[in-house]
Amino acid sequence: MASAPENEKNASAPEKKTLTLKSMINNEEFVVDEHVALQSVTIKNMVDSDCAGDVIPVPTISGEILALVIEYCKNHANPSASEDDLKKADAGIVAKDIYTLIDLVLAANFLDIKGLLEVTSQKIADSIKDLPHQDVREIFGVENDYTPEEEAAVRAEHDWAFEGFP
Amino acid sequence: MSQLPEEVLADILSRLPVSLLLCLRCVSVSWRALIDGPDFIKLHLNRSIETRTNRGLILREDNHLFAADLDSLHGGGVQPSQIDHHPLWCQDYGIEVWGSCNGLVCLSNSLDTLTLWNPSTRRSRRLPYASIEFQYPSRNHEIRIYGFGLDSVSQDYKVVRIVKMKSVDDDSFDYEVKVYSLRSKSWHRAERFPRYQSLKRTAGVLASNALHWVVTEESEIRMAGLIVAFDLGRESFRLVPQPECSDKNFYLILQSLGGCLSLLCNYFLDRVDVWVMRDYGVKESWSKVFSVAQSSVIRPFQYVRLVAYSRNGGEVLMEEDNSKLIWYDLKQKRVKRVRVPGLKELTQAEMWVGSLVPLDGGVESDGKKQQEQEEKNM
């Protein structure tokens, strides 16, 4: 992850290597420095095995989410950023509504970016901490496959835990 | 909306407290299967231990138990709530806490009713009666102590009971050791306890797959003693090497600190040294981690016990003179009193970690089934 600072790199390399990431949802394209994009293990594997063309198509991730992912990677590719700076920047990236966070966690998982997966998962957990299970079910898009009787029975097993919830 | 892959979902849910997870079992059949599954229970428990989250305290005031969130203790004060759902609630005379492991707590009362209890799920299992099988009828039982922990070799939770009998005619004595296995749900006899004159009446301290007690060759435990370990895997006793202390004029208390066996050497009215055995069984690995000078505290204490590290590891929570809680700042070397409103006298403080660990030695069954099984086992 640690890469040489920009200026040192420019001194020897005539041109900075870039990659183009393309969202296959809305065809938005992002040109990023290679060392930024390589924080994604998925992209790194593609580049390492010469599977990456000029444009790397990213399925199932929208431009909006891809922009957040790239912002995260840029922050973490900056060698002069302090731990505190990164913590603040991470908090800014995940200060989103729950649905955006779920898209972001899917993207972090698909692109295999461990740090982003960690902060996003924690933020989602913090966001659902005070919600009743019906809301959580809706947020995660889970179909309720219990019959009303079954659900009541499961609830009755730990009825005390629902205090304060509807 | 796209469904989350199961490992991503499990990772998110493993960051939640147990009470919420119990509600989320109602989301769907597959969520319930995920939350009840042994892999998820382990993931959740390991995360709580690693990140020092989901930790609670059980506080005892005589026969009453109270619960407090350990993380909320940092504001200086804590509002404990009385636990009215513990399994010995109706027979709570002489209630004692005999340790906790992975979210399970071992409780006893003066009727020698012994139960394992998960305060987070409110499930419990009453242990069957175990007779004391001594050959000589003229012996009175003098001391009965317990220890509790997970045997990581067999992945079985075990309760160890040691009973010391003393003759009414002469000075002869004998010990009996029995082990309860949660998996087999029964007691069996174990190797005889080594013939030491005295055994300190404390809960066995769990570290490195063994329970530890302090013993002495003399009839009374006044000063430093020996450390005897009961290996939960082999079910046998051995002595554990102690650090080389030049001044042996201390009172010895055993602890588990951050998973390591720890010694608290109390030099009366002077200081308390805390040692940790970093490499279990290796004498040279004992190192003094900190020392609390009596002059740094407001009022000299007679007795201290370590309860837990703070979340960031910078402070240690201690129980002082069986009556109050204090935070000791390791860097500043300063003591901060923890106010516990509503509790006149604190008799015991025990840390436990909130977990979903079931009490049937395998996969958690539903409430009714468990109750039926418990009744059968009694």
Coordinates of N, CA, C and O in Angstrom, one line a residue, chain B residues 30-125:
Chain B
S30 N -33.7 -17.4 7.6 CA -32.3 -17.5 7.4 C -31.5 -16.6 8.4 O -30.4 -17.0 8.8
W31 N -32.0 -15.4 8.8 CA -31.3 -14.6 9.7 C -31.3 -15.3 11.1 O -30.3 -15.3 11.8
R32 N -32.4 -16.0 11.4 CA -32.4 -16.7 12.7 C -31.3 -17.9 12.7 O -30.6 -18.1 13.6
A33 N -31.3 -18.6 11.5 CA -30.3 -19.7 11.4 C -28.9 -19.1 11.5 O -28.0 -19.7 12.1
L34 N -28.7 -18.0 10.9 CA -27.3 -17.4 10.9 C -26.9 -17.0 12.4 O -25.9 -17.4 12.9
I35 N -27.8 -16.3 13.1 CA -27.5 -15.8 14.4 C -27.4 -17.0 15.4 O -26.6 -16.9 16.3
D36 N -28.2 -18.0 15.2 CA -28.1 -19.2 16.1 C -26.9 -20.1 15.8 O -26.6 -21.0 16.6
G37 N -26.3 -19.9 14.7 CA -25.3 -20.9 14.2 C -24.0 -20.7 15.0 O -23.6 -19.7 15.5
P38 N -23.3 -21.9 15.2 CA -22.1 -21.9 16.0 C -21.0 -21.0 15.5 O -20.2 -20.4 16.2
D39 N -20.9 -20.9 14.1 CA -19.8 -20.0 13.5 C -20.1 -18.6 13.9 O -19.1 -17.8 14.2
F40 N -21.3 -18.1 13.8 CA -21.6 -16.7 14.1 C -21.4 -16.5 15.6 O -20.9 -15.4 16.0
I41 N -21.8 -17.4 16.4 CA -21.7 -17.2 17.9 C -20.2 -17.0 18.2 O -19.8 -16.1 19.0
K42 N -19.3 -17.8 17.6 CA -17.9 -17.7 17.8 C -17.4 -16.3 17.2 O -16.6 -15.7 17.9
L43 N -17.8 -16.0 16.0 CA -17.4 -14.7 15.4 C -17.7 -13.5 16.3 O -16.9 -12.6 16.6
H44 N -19.0 -13.5 16.8 CA -19.5 -12.5 17.7 C -18.7 -12.4 19.0 O -18.2 -11.3 19.4
L45 N -18.4 -13.6 19.6 CA -17.7 -13.6 20.8 C -16.3 -13.1 20.7 O -15.8 -12.3 21.4
N46 N -15.6 -13.6 19.6 CA -14.2 -13.2 19.4 C -14.1 -11.8 19.1 O -13.1 -11.1 19.6
R47 N -15.0 -11.2 18.4 CA -14.9 -9.7 18.1 C -15.1 -9.0 19.4 O -14.4 -8.0 19.7
S48 N -16.1 -9.4 20.3 CA -16.3 -8.7 21.6 C -15.0 -8.8 22.4 O -14.7 -7.8 23.1
I49 N -14.4 -9.9 22.4 CA -13.2 -10.1 23.3 C -12.0 -9.2 22.7 O -11.4 -8.5 23.4
E50 N -11.8 -9.3 21.4 CA -10.7 -8.5 20.8 C -10.9 -7.0 20.9 O -9.9 -6.3 21.2
T51 N -12.1 -6.6 20.7 CA -12.3 -5.1 20.7 C -12.8 -4.6 22.1 O -13.0 -3.4 22.3
R52 N -12.8 -5.5 23.1 CA -13.3 -5.2 24.4 C -14.6 -4.4 24.4 O -14.8 -3.4 25.0
T53 N -15.5 -5.0 23.7 CA -16.9 -4.4 23.6 C -17.9 -5.4 24.2 O -17.5 -6.6 24.5
N54 N -19.1 -5.0 24.4 CA -20.1 -5.9 25.0 C -19.8 -6.4 26.3 O -20.1 -7.6 26.7
R55 N -19.0 -5.6 27.1 CA -18.6 -6.1 28.4 C -19.5 -5.6 29.5 O -19.9 -4.4 29.5
G56 N -19.8 -6.4 30.4 CA -20.6 -6.0 31.5 C -20.0 -6.4 32.9 O -19.0 -7.2 32.9
L57 N -20.6 -5.9 33.9 CA -20.1 -6.3 35.3 C -21.3 -6.8 36.0 O -22.4 -6.4 35.9
I58 N -21.0 -7.9 36.7 CA -22.1 -8.4 37.7 C -21.6 -7.9 39.0 O -20.5 -8.3 39.5
L59 N -22.4 -7.1 39.7 CA -22.0 -6.6 41.0 C -22.9 -7.3 42.0 O -24.1 -7.5 41.8
R60 N -22.3 -7.8 43.1 CA -23.1 -8.4 44.2 C -23.1 -7.6 45.4 O -22.1 -7.2 45.9
E61 N -24.3 -7.4 45.9 CA -24.4 -6.8 47.3 C -25.2 -7.8 48.1 O -26.4 -8.0 47.9
D62 N -24.4 -8.4 49.0 CA -25.0 -9.6 49.8 C -25.6 -10.6 48.8 O -25.0 -11.2 48.1
N63 N -26.9 -10.7 48.9 CA -27.6 -11.7 48.1 C -28.2 -11.2 46.8 O -29.0 -11.9 46.1
H64 N -27.9 -9.9 46.5 CA -28.5 -9.4 45.3 C -27.5 -9.1 44.2 O -26.4 -8.7 44.5
L65 N -27.9 -9.4 43.0 CA -27.0 -9.2 41.9 C -27.5 -8.0 41.1 O -28.7 -7.8 40.8
F66 N -26.5 -7.2 40.6 CA -26.8 -6.1 39.8 C -25.9 -6.1 38.5 O -24.8 -6.7 38.5
A67 N -26.4 -5.5 37.5 CA -25.7 -5.5 36.2 C -25.3 -4.1 35.9 O -26.1 -3.2 36.1
A68 N -24.1 -3.9 35.3 CA -23.7 -2.6 34.8 C -22.9 -2.8 33.6 O -22.2 -3.8 33.4
D69 N -23.0 -1.8 32.7 CA -22.2 -1.8 31.4 C -20.8 -1.3 31.7 O -20.7 -0.2 32.3
L70 N -19.8 -2.1 31.4 CA -18.5 -1.7 31.8 C -18.0 -0.5 31.1 O -17.3 0.4 31.6
D71 N -18.4 -0.3 29.8 CA -18.0 0.9 29.1 C -18.6 2.2 29.6 O -18.0 3.2 29.5
S72 N -19.7 2.1 30.2 CA -20.4 3.3 30.8 C -19.8 3.7 32.1 O -20.1 4.7 32.7
L73 N -18.9 2.9 32.6 CA -18.3 3.1 33.9 C -17.3 4.3 33.8 O -16.8 4.8 34.9
H74 N -17.0 4.7 32.6 CA -16.0 5.7 32.5 C -16.4 7.1 32.8 O -15.5 8.0 33.1
G75 N -17.7 7.4 32.8 CA -18.2 8.7 33.1 C -17.9 9.0 34.6 O -18.3 10.1 35.0
G76 N -17.4 8.1 35.4 CA -17.1 8.3 36.8 C -18.2 7.6 37.6 O -17.9 7.1 38.7
G77 N -19.4 7.5 37.1 CA -20.4 6.9 37.9 C -21.2 5.9 37.0 O -21.1 5.9 35.8
V78 N -21.9 5.0 37.6 CA -22.6 4.0 36.8 C -23.9 3.7 37.6 O -23.9 3.6 38.8
Q79 N -25.0 3.5 36.8 CA -26.2 3.2 37.4 C -26.5 1.7 37.2 O -26.9 1.3 36.1
P80 N -26.2 0.9 38.2 CA -26.5 -0.5 38.0 C -28.0 -0.9 38.1 O -28.7 -0.2 38.8
S81 N -28.4 -1.9 37.4 CA -29.8 -2.3 37.5 C -29.8 -3.7 38.2 O -29.0 -4.6 37.9
Q82 N -30.8 -3.9 39.1 CA -30.8 -5.1 39.7 C -31.3 -6.2 38.8 O -32.2 -6.0 38.0
I83 N -30.6 -7.4 38.8 CA -31.0 -8.5 37.9 C -32.1 -9.3 38.6 O -31.8 -10.0 39.6
D84 N -33.3 -9.2 38.0 CA -34.4 -10.0 38.7 C -34.7 -11.2 37.8 O -35.7 -11.8 38.0
H85 N -33.8 -11.6 37.0 CA -34.1 -12.7 36.1 C -33.0 -13.8 36.2 O -32.9 -14.7 35.4
H86 N -32.1 -13.7 37.2 CA -31.1 -14.8 37.3 C -31.7 -16.1 37.9 O -32.7 -16.1 38.5
P87 N -31.1 -17.2 37.5 CA -31.7 -18.5 37.8 C -31.9 -18.8 39.3 O -32.7 -19.7 39.7
L88 N -31.1 -18.1 40.2 CA -31.3 -18.4 41.6 C -32.1 -17.3 42.4 O -32.0 -17.2 43.6
W89 N -32.8 -16.6 41.6 CA -33.6 -15.4 42.1 C -34.5 -15.8 43.3 O -34.6 -15.1 44.2
C90 N -35.1 -17.0 43.1 CA -36.1 -17.4 44.2 C -35.4 -18.0 45.4 O -36.0 -18.2 46.4
Q91 N -34.1 -18.4 45.2 CA -33.4 -19.1 46.3 C -32.0 -18.4 46.4 O -31.0 -19.0 46.2
D92 N -32.1 -17.1 46.7 CA -30.8 -16.3 46.5 C -30.0 -16.2 47.8 O -29.2 -15.3 47.9
Y93 N -30.2 -17.1 48.8 CA -29.4 -16.9 50.0 C -28.0 -17.4 49.8 O -27.8 -18.5 49.2
G94 N -27.1 -16.6 50.2 CA -25.7 -17.0 50.1 C -25.2 -17.1 48.7 O -24.4 -18.0 48.3
I95 N -25.8 -16.2 47.8 CA -25.4 -16.4 46.4 C -24.0 -16.0 46.2 O -23.4 -15.0 46.8
E96 N -23.3 -16.7 45.3 CA -21.9 -16.4 45.0 C -21.6 -16.6 43.5 O -22.2 -17.5 42.9
V97 N -20.7 -15.8 43.0 CA -20.3 -15.9 41.6 C -19.0 -16.6 41.5 O -18.0 -16.2 42.2
W98 N -18.9 -17.7 40.8 CA -17.7 -18.5 40.7 C -17.0 -18.3 39.4 O -16.4 -19.3 38.9
G99 N -17.1 -17.2 38.8 CA -16.3 -16.9 37.6 C -17.1 -16.9 36.4 O -18.3 -17.4 36.4
S100 N -16.6 -16.4 35.3 CA -17.3 -16.4 34.0 C -16.3 -16.7 32.9 O -15.1 -16.4 33.0
C101 N -16.9 -17.2 31.8 CA -16.1 -17.6 30.7 C -17.0 -17.5 29.4 O -18.0 -18.1 29.4
N102 N -16.5 -16.8 28.5 CA -17.2 -16.6 27.2 C -18.7 -16.3 27.3 O -19.6 -16.7 26.6
G103 N -19.0 -15.5 28.3 CA -20.4 -15.0 28.5 C -21.2 -15.9 29.4 O -22.3 -15.5 29.7
L104 N -20.7 -17.0 29.9 CA -21.4 -17.8 30.8 C -20.9 -17.6 32.2 O -19.7 -17.4 32.4
V105 N -21.8 -17.6 33.2 CA -21.4 -17.3 34.6 C -21.8 -18.5 35.4 O -22.9 -19.1 35.2
C106 N -21.0 -18.8 36.4 CA -21.3 -19.9 37.3 C -21.7 -19.3 38.7 O -21.0 -18.5 39.3
L107 N -22.9 -19.7 39.1 CA -23.5 -19.2 40.3 C -23.8 -20.3 41.3 O -24.1 -21.4 40.9
S108 N -23.7 -20.0 42.6 CA -24.2 -21.0 43.6 C -24.9 -20.3 44.7 O -24.8 -19.1 44.8
N109 N -25.6 -21.0 45.5 CA -26.3 -20.5 46.7 C -26.0 -21.3 47.9 O -25.3 -22.3 47.8
S110 N -26.5 -21.0 49.1 CA -26.1 -21.7 50.3 C -26.7 -23.1 50.3 O -26.3 -23.9 51.1
L111 N -27.7 -23.4 49.4 CA -28.2 -24.7 49.4 C -27.4 -25.6 48.5 O -27.7 -26.7 48.2
D112 N -26.2 -25.0 48.0 CA -25.3 -25.7 47.1 C -26.0 -26.0 45.7 O -25.7 -27.0 45.1
T113 N -26.9 -25.2 45.4 CA -27.5 -25.3 44.0 C -26.5 -24.6 43.2 O -26.1 -23.4 43.5
L114 N -26.1 -25.2 42.1 CA -25.1 -24.7 41.2 C -25.7 -24.5 39.8 O -26.4 -25.4 39.3
T115 N -25.6 -23.3 39.2 CA -26.1 -23.2 37.9 C -25.1 -22.4 37.0 O -24.3 -21.6 37.4
L116 N -25.2 -22.7 35.7 CA -24.5 -22.0 34.7 C -25.5 -21.1 34.0 O -26.7 -21.5 33.7
W117 N -25.1 -19.9 33.7 CA -26.1 -18.9 33.3 C -25.5 -17.9 32.3 O -24.4 -17.5 32.5
N118 N -26.3 -17.7 31.3 CA -25.9 -16.6 30.3 C -26.7 -15.4 30.5 O -27.9 -15.4 30.1
P119 N -26.2 -14.4 31.2 CA -27.0 -13.2 31.5 C -27.5 -12.5 30.3 O -28.6 -11.8 30.4
S120 N -26.8 -12.6 29.2 CA -27.2 -11.9 28.0 C -28.4 -12.5 27.3 O -29.3 -11.8 26.7
T121 N -28.5 -13.8 27.3 CA -29.6 -14.5 26.7 C -30.7 -14.9 27.7 O -31.8 -15.4 27.4
R122 N -30.3 -14.8 29.0 CA -31.1 -15.2 30.1 C -31.4 -16.7 30.1 O -32.5 -17.1 30.6
R123 N -30.6 -17.4 29.5 CA -30.7 -18.9 29.6 C -29.8 -19.4 30.7 O -28.8 -18.8 31.0
S124 N -30.3 -20.5 31.3 CA -29.5 -21.1 32.4 C -29.6 -22.6 32.4 O -30.5 -23.1 31.8
R125 N -28.7 -23.2 33.1 CA -28.8 -24.7 33.3 C -28.4 -25.0 34.7 O -27.3 -24.6 35.2

